[in-house]
């Protein structure tokens, strides 16, 4: 699901909750009126002094999309809702979500409106000059919008605008209360001036291809920065952003150097799909989560990052990594690298370990890692693995290894094992019910069930879902032969006495 739809669903869910809240409040109000009519009438008298009642019609609100949304409010709020003449109180609406509108004319009448969400706004212009109570504005998919003026929205704290391709500039210089700014897929915006936004706490840039630099030197309160897919962004000077705690830089090919020495409060760092050869983390001793994925790294020093809990160095090409000082690690992923060894004796809190894809890794000692629940050593050079001390192990992958024997008697909690294309011919499994992954079978293959978990098992149930081709099952030979054009998968249930195992088999071309 892309970012646009995620945001849409978040706001849509918010709208539903708002309507439910109004129904509940309406019913509670009815009960309260019965219990204490005088108090309630007094309360409404005070509210009516400032509230105005307006008709939801084309004269006040020309856009049908706006009217439709306001009619919903009128229906849920009014005890005597009149379908022919729906009315709303202008002070009663603080949130408004509008979909597929070409104009928002009339919303200036809503003098308590704080949160406005627009999705697929098709108008060429938008006038927010009289909506001076707005604190949050989100706009997604605005194909015809040529400009936006929010200079008079002095209370605005959150502003997002996505997929407004005709806009060339977003001016937030007068929005000194702004705390959150998100810009995405706005191809014609070449720069953004944040010099007057001293209160800015969150900055997000998605696929802003024509922005080359971002100056955050005056944004000393910045807590989070997220930048993704900005192909021409060449640098990010974070020297003044000493309050940063969260940084995500993803798919920024033009950035090849990054100085994080001033970010001593950093707890989360994601540097994925970059061209960084190295990164200095010695001043980031509070770091708890570190993702460096698909970024070529010659080496990395983690000796000062003793607070690390989550470490992912997938596909960095590193040959060696020292995690002996990272005793708090719970999650460690070193997938698809060039490791020949890894010492994890000091990582006694480790729960998830992934070293698959390190073809030169010949040995792995996990005796001290008694809290391990998930272990993946597939596609490594391992010929054996001792899991006798890992009694909490829940899933194990040894696919495409030379491991020929597994002693799993101590692994009573083991539920899932993947040993596709390993040297294992027979397994003695610790539990009566388990899932076995036997993946990526080529079309035309004859699957010998006895080679999956050993002899003596009978096929109790088969669920085969092929989109193409056919298969033949031989009960006497206990085999399933797939046709050469076979495509799809199957779930087999094998039984031996009280033991029952499920095997997931997928065909790939």
XYZ file of C-alpha atoms in Angstrom:
509
model
C 0.000 0.000 0.000
C 1.481 3.354 -0.970
C 1.805 6.348 1.320
C -1.148 8.155 -0.236
C -3.539 5.302 0.519
C -2.133 4.840 4.017
C -2.836 8.488 4.799
C -6.259 8.238 3.175
C -7.174 5.250 5.344
C -5.903 6.963 8.475
C -8.068 10.030 7.857
C -11.037 7.955 6.693
C -10.905 5.944 9.921
C -10.673 9.194 11.855
C -13.816 10.458 10.118
C -15.722 7.287 11.003
C -14.655 7.588 14.627
C -15.810 11.198 14.625
C -19.268 10.266 13.410
C -19.535 7.476 15.990
C -18.457 9.902 18.691
C -21.160 12.322 17.639
C -23.839 9.609 17.757
C -22.730 8.602 21.253
C -22.626 12.205 22.402
C -26.062 12.786 20.938
C -27.503 9.848 22.902
C -25.728 10.892 26.077
C -27.098 14.388 25.625
C -30.628 13.008 25.388
C -30.194 11.135 28.681
C -28.718 14.200 30.305
C -31.646 16.338 29.170
C -34.071 13.944 30.825
C -32.058 13.930 34.035
C -31.337 17.638 34.212
C -33.153 19.687 31.594
C -32.473 23.004 33.283
C -28.693 22.525 33.303
C -28.598 21.424 29.676
C -30.759 24.329 28.511
C -28.465 26.704 30.341
C -25.434 25.173 28.619
C -26.974 25.510 25.167
C -28.046 29.056 25.858
C -24.394 29.956 26.439
C -23.344 28.169 23.251
C -26.087 29.761 21.137
C -24.773 33.189 21.993
C -21.822 32.645 19.656
C -23.168 29.923 17.313
C -24.760 30.597 13.947
C -27.093 28.303 12.066
C -26.596 28.066 8.305
C -28.361 26.131 5.593
C -26.493 23.403 3.777
C -27.433 24.450 0.250
C -25.751 25.302 -3.058
C -25.873 29.003 -2.280
C -23.714 28.675 0.845
C -21.691 25.663 -0.315
C -21.498 25.377 -4.139
C -19.582 22.070 -4.111
C -21.727 18.961 -3.861
C -18.853 17.142 -2.141
C -18.754 19.748 0.632
C -22.535 19.695 1.017
C -22.569 15.914 1.234
C -20.082 15.938 4.080
C -21.911 18.703 5.965
C -25.251 16.935 5.556
C -23.713 14.000 7.431
C -22.925 16.331 10.295
C -26.409 17.817 10.172
C -27.967 14.367 10.340
C -25.914 13.132 13.273
C -26.068 16.362 15.254
C -29.690 17.421 14.956
C -32.559 15.949 16.960
C -35.018 17.288 14.391
C -33.058 16.686 11.176
C -34.895 18.086 8.147
C -33.884 16.373 4.920
C -35.432 19.160 2.848
C -33.637 21.897 4.757
C -30.511 20.560 6.537
C -28.978 22.971 9.034
C -25.624 23.103 10.813
C -24.260 25.176 13.649
C -21.063 26.856 12.504
C -19.302 26.333 15.849
C -20.159 22.643 15.903
C -17.680 21.417 13.271
C -13.982 21.210 14.109
C -13.013 18.479 11.611
C -13.946 18.161 7.942
C -12.843 15.514 5.437
C -13.821 16.251 1.824
C -13.379 13.919 -1.132
C -13.532 14.726 -4.858
C -14.354 18.421 -4.477
C -13.666 21.148 -7.054
C -14.237 23.991 -4.582
C -14.355 24.496 -0.830
C -16.209 27.786 -1.005
C -18.319 28.284 2.089
C -16.074 26.591 4.641
C -15.117 30.052 5.875
C -18.562 29.988 7.564
C -17.299 27.191 9.836
C -15.683 29.410 12.400
C -14.466 26.556 14.653
C -12.895 24.421 11.917
C -9.494 23.168 13.047
C -8.718 20.103 10.884
C -9.314 20.035 7.122
C -8.549 17.031 4.922
C -8.913 17.188 1.135
C -8.529 14.153 -1.105
C -8.629 14.447 -4.901
C -9.253 18.185 -4.900
C -9.760 19.108 -8.572
C -10.013 22.897 -8.298
C -7.377 25.186 -9.815
C -7.481 27.560 -6.837
C -8.203 27.322 -3.144
C -9.063 30.141 -0.749
C -8.213 29.553 2.897
C -7.735 33.197 3.830
C -10.773 33.345 6.132
C -10.279 29.922 7.704
C -8.061 31.366 10.375
C -8.899 28.714 12.994
C -7.194 25.938 11.020
C -4.488 24.076 12.914
C -4.191 21.095 10.538
C -4.415 20.975 6.724
C -3.828 17.843 4.633
C -4.198 17.756 0.854
C -3.688 14.618 -1.220
C -3.988 14.430 -4.992
C -4.556 17.945 -6.285
C -3.947 17.599 -10.056
C -5.146 21.068 -11.125
C -4.037 23.220 -8.212
C -1.564 25.868 -9.403
C -0.862 27.661 -6.127
C -1.777 27.732 -2.455
C -1.660 30.648 -0.031
C -1.637 29.769 3.662
C -0.012 33.001 4.851
C -3.112 34.029 6.855
C -3.497 30.677 8.592
C -1.412 31.746 11.554
C -2.569 28.879 13.786
C -1.559 26.185 11.327
C 0.598 23.543 13.034
C 0.344 20.603 10.615
C 0.505 20.940 6.828
C 0.713 18.171 4.210
C 0.395 18.456 0.446
C 0.891 15.512 -1.914
C 0.630 15.079 -5.676
C 0.063 18.704 -6.589
C 2.215 18.634 -9.718
C 1.347 22.123 -10.967
C 2.465 23.872 -7.798
C 5.956 25.367 -8.076
C 6.285 26.846 -4.601
C 4.985 26.284 -1.090
C 5.494 29.342 1.093
C 5.366 28.608 4.821
C 7.369 31.654 5.913
C 4.369 33.240 7.682
C 3.340 30.027 9.447
C 5.545 30.426 12.479
C 3.418 28.004 14.538
C 4.067 25.175 12.057
C 5.251 21.983 13.775
C 4.828 19.389 11.031
C 5.432 19.745 7.289
C 5.025 16.940 4.729
C 5.605 17.363 0.993
C 5.380 14.543 -1.512
C 5.244 13.836 -5.255
C 5.207 17.546 -6.073
C 7.516 17.398 -9.071
C 7.786 21.125 -9.792
C 8.795 22.333 -6.350
C 12.524 23.074 -6.456
C 13.130 24.525 -2.997
C 11.549 25.054 0.393
C 12.355 27.901 2.792
C 12.135 26.849 6.443
C 14.069 29.734 7.945
C 11.039 31.209 9.771
C 9.706 27.902 11.084
C 11.549 27.708 14.378
C 8.804 25.566 15.931
C 9.120 22.827 13.282
C 9.244 19.410 14.901
C 8.653 17.033 11.954
C 9.760 17.251 8.309
C 8.847 14.757 5.608
C 9.883 14.822 1.941
C 8.617 12.063 -0.380
C 9.810 11.726 -3.956
C 10.627 15.435 -4.301
C 12.944 14.946 -7.266
C 13.775 18.594 -7.976
C 14.862 19.606 -4.491
C 18.667 19.551 -4.202
C 19.243 21.099 -0.772
C 17.261 21.639 2.410
C 18.407 24.162 4.993
C 17.281 23.188 8.498
C 19.795 25.331 10.369
C 17.036 27.449 11.965
C 14.875 24.468 12.873
C 16.589 23.622 16.123
C 13.489 21.947 17.568
C 13.387 19.308 14.843
C 12.655 15.921 16.343
C 12.120 13.857 13.168
C 13.261 13.991 9.548
C 11.996 11.622 6.871
C 13.277 11.892 3.293
C 12.558 9.256 0.665
C 13.081 9.069 -3.085
C 14.513 12.577 -3.529
C 16.904 11.753 -6.361
C 18.689 15.104 -6.547
C 19.028 15.831 -2.850
C 22.795 16.127 -2.458
C 23.285 17.109 1.171
C 21.656 17.512 4.556
C 23.454 19.687 7.090
C 22.250 18.538 10.515
C 24.830 20.385 12.602
C 22.222 22.656 14.237
C 19.596 19.952 14.708
C 20.791 18.752 18.083
C 17.303 17.626 19.185
C 16.855 15.105 16.394
C 15.718 11.681 17.612
C 14.437 10.065 14.424
C 16.057 10.114 10.978
C 15.006 8.197 7.879
C 16.980 8.748 4.672
C 15.797 6.260 2.075
C 16.622 6.090 -1.646
C 18.669 9.291 -1.812
C 21.303 8.342 -4.413
C 23.024 11.745 -4.502
C 23.944 11.743 -0.801
C 27.377 10.217 -0.226
C 28.362 11.882 3.039
C 26.487 12.388 6.287
C 27.638 13.992 9.535
C 25.634 12.890 12.582
C 28.053 14.047 15.250
C 25.680 16.780 16.516
C 22.715 14.399 16.791
C 23.561 13.008 20.218
C 19.887 12.400 21.086
C 19.309 10.145 18.105
C 17.399 6.935 18.951
C 16.290 5.820 15.464
C 18.316 5.885 12.239
C 17.413 4.448 8.847
C 19.960 4.843 6.046
C 18.652 2.622 3.256
C 19.516 2.533 -0.433
C 22.150 5.266 -0.193
C 25.667 5.593 -1.582
C 27.382 6.019 1.771
C 30.657 4.143 2.151
C 30.736 4.719 5.902
C 28.967 6.517 8.720
C 30.363 7.665 12.064
C 28.056 6.762 14.977
C 30.457 7.295 17.856
C 28.501 10.310 19.185
C 25.137 8.558 18.943
C 25.274 6.500 22.134
C 21.486 6.665 22.671
C 20.761 4.932 19.374
C 18.311 2.050 19.811
C 17.303 1.189 16.241
C 19.671 1.171 13.275
C 18.718 0.186 9.741
C 21.378 0.298 7.041
C 19.917 -1.680 4.147
C 21.029 -1.875 0.505
C 23.766 0.648 1.270
C 27.350 -0.431 0.497
C 29.404 -0.233 3.683
C 33.066 -1.148 3.944
C 32.896 -1.217 7.733
C 30.936 0.088 10.686
C 31.949 0.825 14.272
C 29.211 0.042 16.813
C 31.383 0.033 19.907
C 29.793 3.223 21.318
C 26.205 2.181 20.583
C 25.603 0.070 23.667
C 21.866 0.943 23.722
C 21.158 -0.738 20.375
C 18.147 -3.034 20.449
C 17.428 -3.394 16.747
C 20.189 -3.729 14.137
C 19.637 -4.408 10.439
C 22.641 -4.384 8.089
C 21.050 -6.280 5.201
C 22.899 -6.264 1.880
C 25.655 -3.855 2.834
C 28.489 -6.103 1.678
C 30.335 -5.902 4.993
C 32.858 -8.640 5.748
C 33.041 -8.123 9.479
C 30.875 -6.596 12.188
C 31.610 -6.450 15.908
C 28.515 -6.565 18.130
C 30.261 -7.635 21.333
C 29.538 -4.223 22.920
C 25.854 -4.333 21.954
C 24.539 -6.515 24.756
C 21.002 -5.087 24.555
C 20.371 -6.397 21.030
C 17.064 -8.221 20.535
C 17.025 -8.230 16.741
C 20.019 -8.737 14.457
C 19.780 -9.013 10.677
C 22.972 -9.463 8.663
C 21.357 -10.886 5.541
C 23.187 -11.112 2.183
C 26.639 -9.975 3.229
C 30.189 -11.375 3.053
C 30.640 -12.445 6.670
C 32.983 -15.302 7.440
C 32.240 -15.272 11.179
C 30.126 -13.511 13.774
C 30.580 -13.490 17.563
C 27.242 -13.188 19.371
C 28.225 -14.686 22.740
C 27.633 -11.357 24.496
C 24.218 -10.851 22.902
C 22.294 -12.907 25.434
C 19.053 -10.960 24.948
C 18.958 -11.727 21.237
C 15.567 -13.031 20.108
C 15.752 -12.851 16.305
C 18.889 -13.658 14.297
C 19.091 -13.591 10.500
C 22.429 -14.404 8.852
C 21.042 -16.028 5.714
C 22.796 -15.227 2.463
C 26.320 -15.145 3.962
C 27.741 -17.923 1.810
C 31.194 -17.764 3.398
C 29.883 -18.192 6.953
C 31.157 -21.626 8.032
C 30.282 -21.738 11.728
C 27.869 -20.164 14.210
C 27.798 -20.576 17.976
C 24.372 -19.806 19.472
C 24.725 -21.650 22.804
C 24.678 -18.392 24.788
C 21.638 -17.045 22.942
C 19.033 -18.908 24.951
C 16.279 -16.354 24.253
C 16.327 -16.920 20.502
C 12.863 -17.423 19.031
C 13.710 -17.075 15.345
C 16.847 -18.211 13.498
C 17.621 -18.071 9.781
C 20.925 -19.537 8.536
C 19.739 -20.377 5.029
C 22.107 -20.044 2.069
C 25.217 -20.056 4.254
C 28.289 -22.292 4.330
C 27.161 -23.989 7.542
C 27.339 -27.776 7.670
C 25.849 -28.051 11.168
C 24.001 -26.030 13.777
C 23.474 -26.844 17.443
C 20.114 -25.602 18.763
C 20.030 -27.668 21.959
C 20.315 -24.589 24.198
C 17.717 -22.601 22.248
C 14.614 -24.009 23.879
C 12.488 -20.981 23.011
C 13.088 -21.365 19.287
C 9.838 -20.988 17.353
C 10.984 -20.949 13.714
C 14.150 -22.187 12.044
C 15.391 -21.848 8.451
C 18.318 -23.883 7.104
C 17.380 -23.822 3.403
C 20.074 -24.306 0.737
C 22.751 -25.331 3.234
C 24.916 -28.431 3.573
C 23.371 -29.184 6.953
C 22.464 -32.879 6.865
C 21.362 -33.506 10.451
C 19.306 -31.575 12.943
C 18.744 -32.617 16.524
C 15.581 -30.813 17.585
C 14.572 -32.803 20.662
C 15.171 -29.829 22.974
C 13.230 -27.390 20.791
C 9.767 -28.161 22.149
C 8.371 -24.777 21.078
C 9.489 -25.131 17.465
C 6.560 -24.611 15.110
C 8.050 -23.815 11.709
C 11.100 -25.131 9.876
C 12.301 -24.417 6.343
C 14.936 -26.807 4.997
C 14.318 -26.503 1.266
C 17.291 -27.795 -0.765
C 19.340 -28.616 2.309
C 21.084 -31.982 2.732
C 18.506 -33.121 5.277
C 16.740 -36.337 4.218
C 15.027 -37.254 7.452
C 13.776 -35.249 10.401
C 12.767 -36.174 13.896
C 10.466 -33.340 14.861
C 9.763 -32.306 18.466
C 6.081 -31.371 18.176
C 2.917 -33.012 16.929
C 1.788 -30.006 14.924
C 4.245 -28.026 12.853
C 4.527 -26.104 9.620
C 7.269 -27.070 7.210
C 8.229 -24.743 4.365
C 9.410 -26.571 1.272
C 9.641 -23.699 -1.155
C 10.254 -22.915 -4.814
C 9.691 -26.260 -6.495
C 10.292 -26.144 -10.246
C 7.459 -27.136 -12.630
C 7.807 -30.775 -13.746
C 9.203 -31.805 -10.345
C 8.163 -35.052 -8.686
C 7.750 -34.370 -4.984
C 8.633 -37.370 -2.825
C 6.801 -36.928 0.438
C 9.096 -39.320 2.301
C 12.008 -37.022 1.532
C 10.293 -34.123 3.246
C 9.995 -35.419 6.803
C 11.086 -39.020 6.581
C 9.307 -42.324 6.098
C 6.055 -43.529 7.567
C 3.971 -40.412 6.973
C 0.720 -40.597 5.034
C -0.990 -37.835 3.148
C -4.092 -36.936 5.183
C -5.196 -33.862 3.300
C -4.119 -31.844 0.288
C -5.171 -28.354 -0.742
C -3.808 -27.608 -4.187
C -4.343 -24.214 -5.780
C -2.863 -24.172 -9.263
C -3.404 -21.263 -11.630
C -1.949 -23.303 -14.465
C -1.032 -26.907 -15.285
C -1.889 -30.119 -13.437
C -0.560 -32.736 -11.018
C -0.720 -36.495 -10.408
C -0.781 -38.042 -6.944
C 0.456 -41.585 -6.354
C -0.631 -43.012 -3.016
C 1.504 -46.143 -3.437
C 4.676 -44.181 -4.157
C 3.688 -41.275 -1.921
C 4.596 -38.776 -4.625
C 3.084 -35.749 -6.338
C 4.194 -35.138 -9.904
C 3.747 -31.618 -11.277
C 3.267 -30.911 -14.969
C 5.935 -28.951 -16.822
C 3.674 -25.906 -17.079
C 2.527 -26.114 -13.472
C 2.162 -22.824 -11.599
C 0.693 -22.268 -8.155
C 1.061 -23.949 -4.790
C -0.267 -26.484 -2.350
C -0.676 -27.164 1.322
C -0.215 -30.789 2.335
C -1.087 -32.309 5.678
C 0.948 -35.409 6.575
C 0.174 -37.671 9.500
C 2.011 -40.364 11.389
C 0.125 -41.594 14.413
C -0.801 -38.515 16.421
C 1.752 -36.345 14.653
C 0.483 -33.970 12.007
C 2.527 -31.638 9.822
C 1.599 -29.023 7.255
C 3.876 -28.406 4.299
C 3.656 -25.323 2.100
C 4.885 -25.990 -1.437
C 5.119 -23.324 -4.136
C 6.007 -23.735 -7.783
C 8.180 -21.116 -9.464
C 9.332 -20.644 -13.025
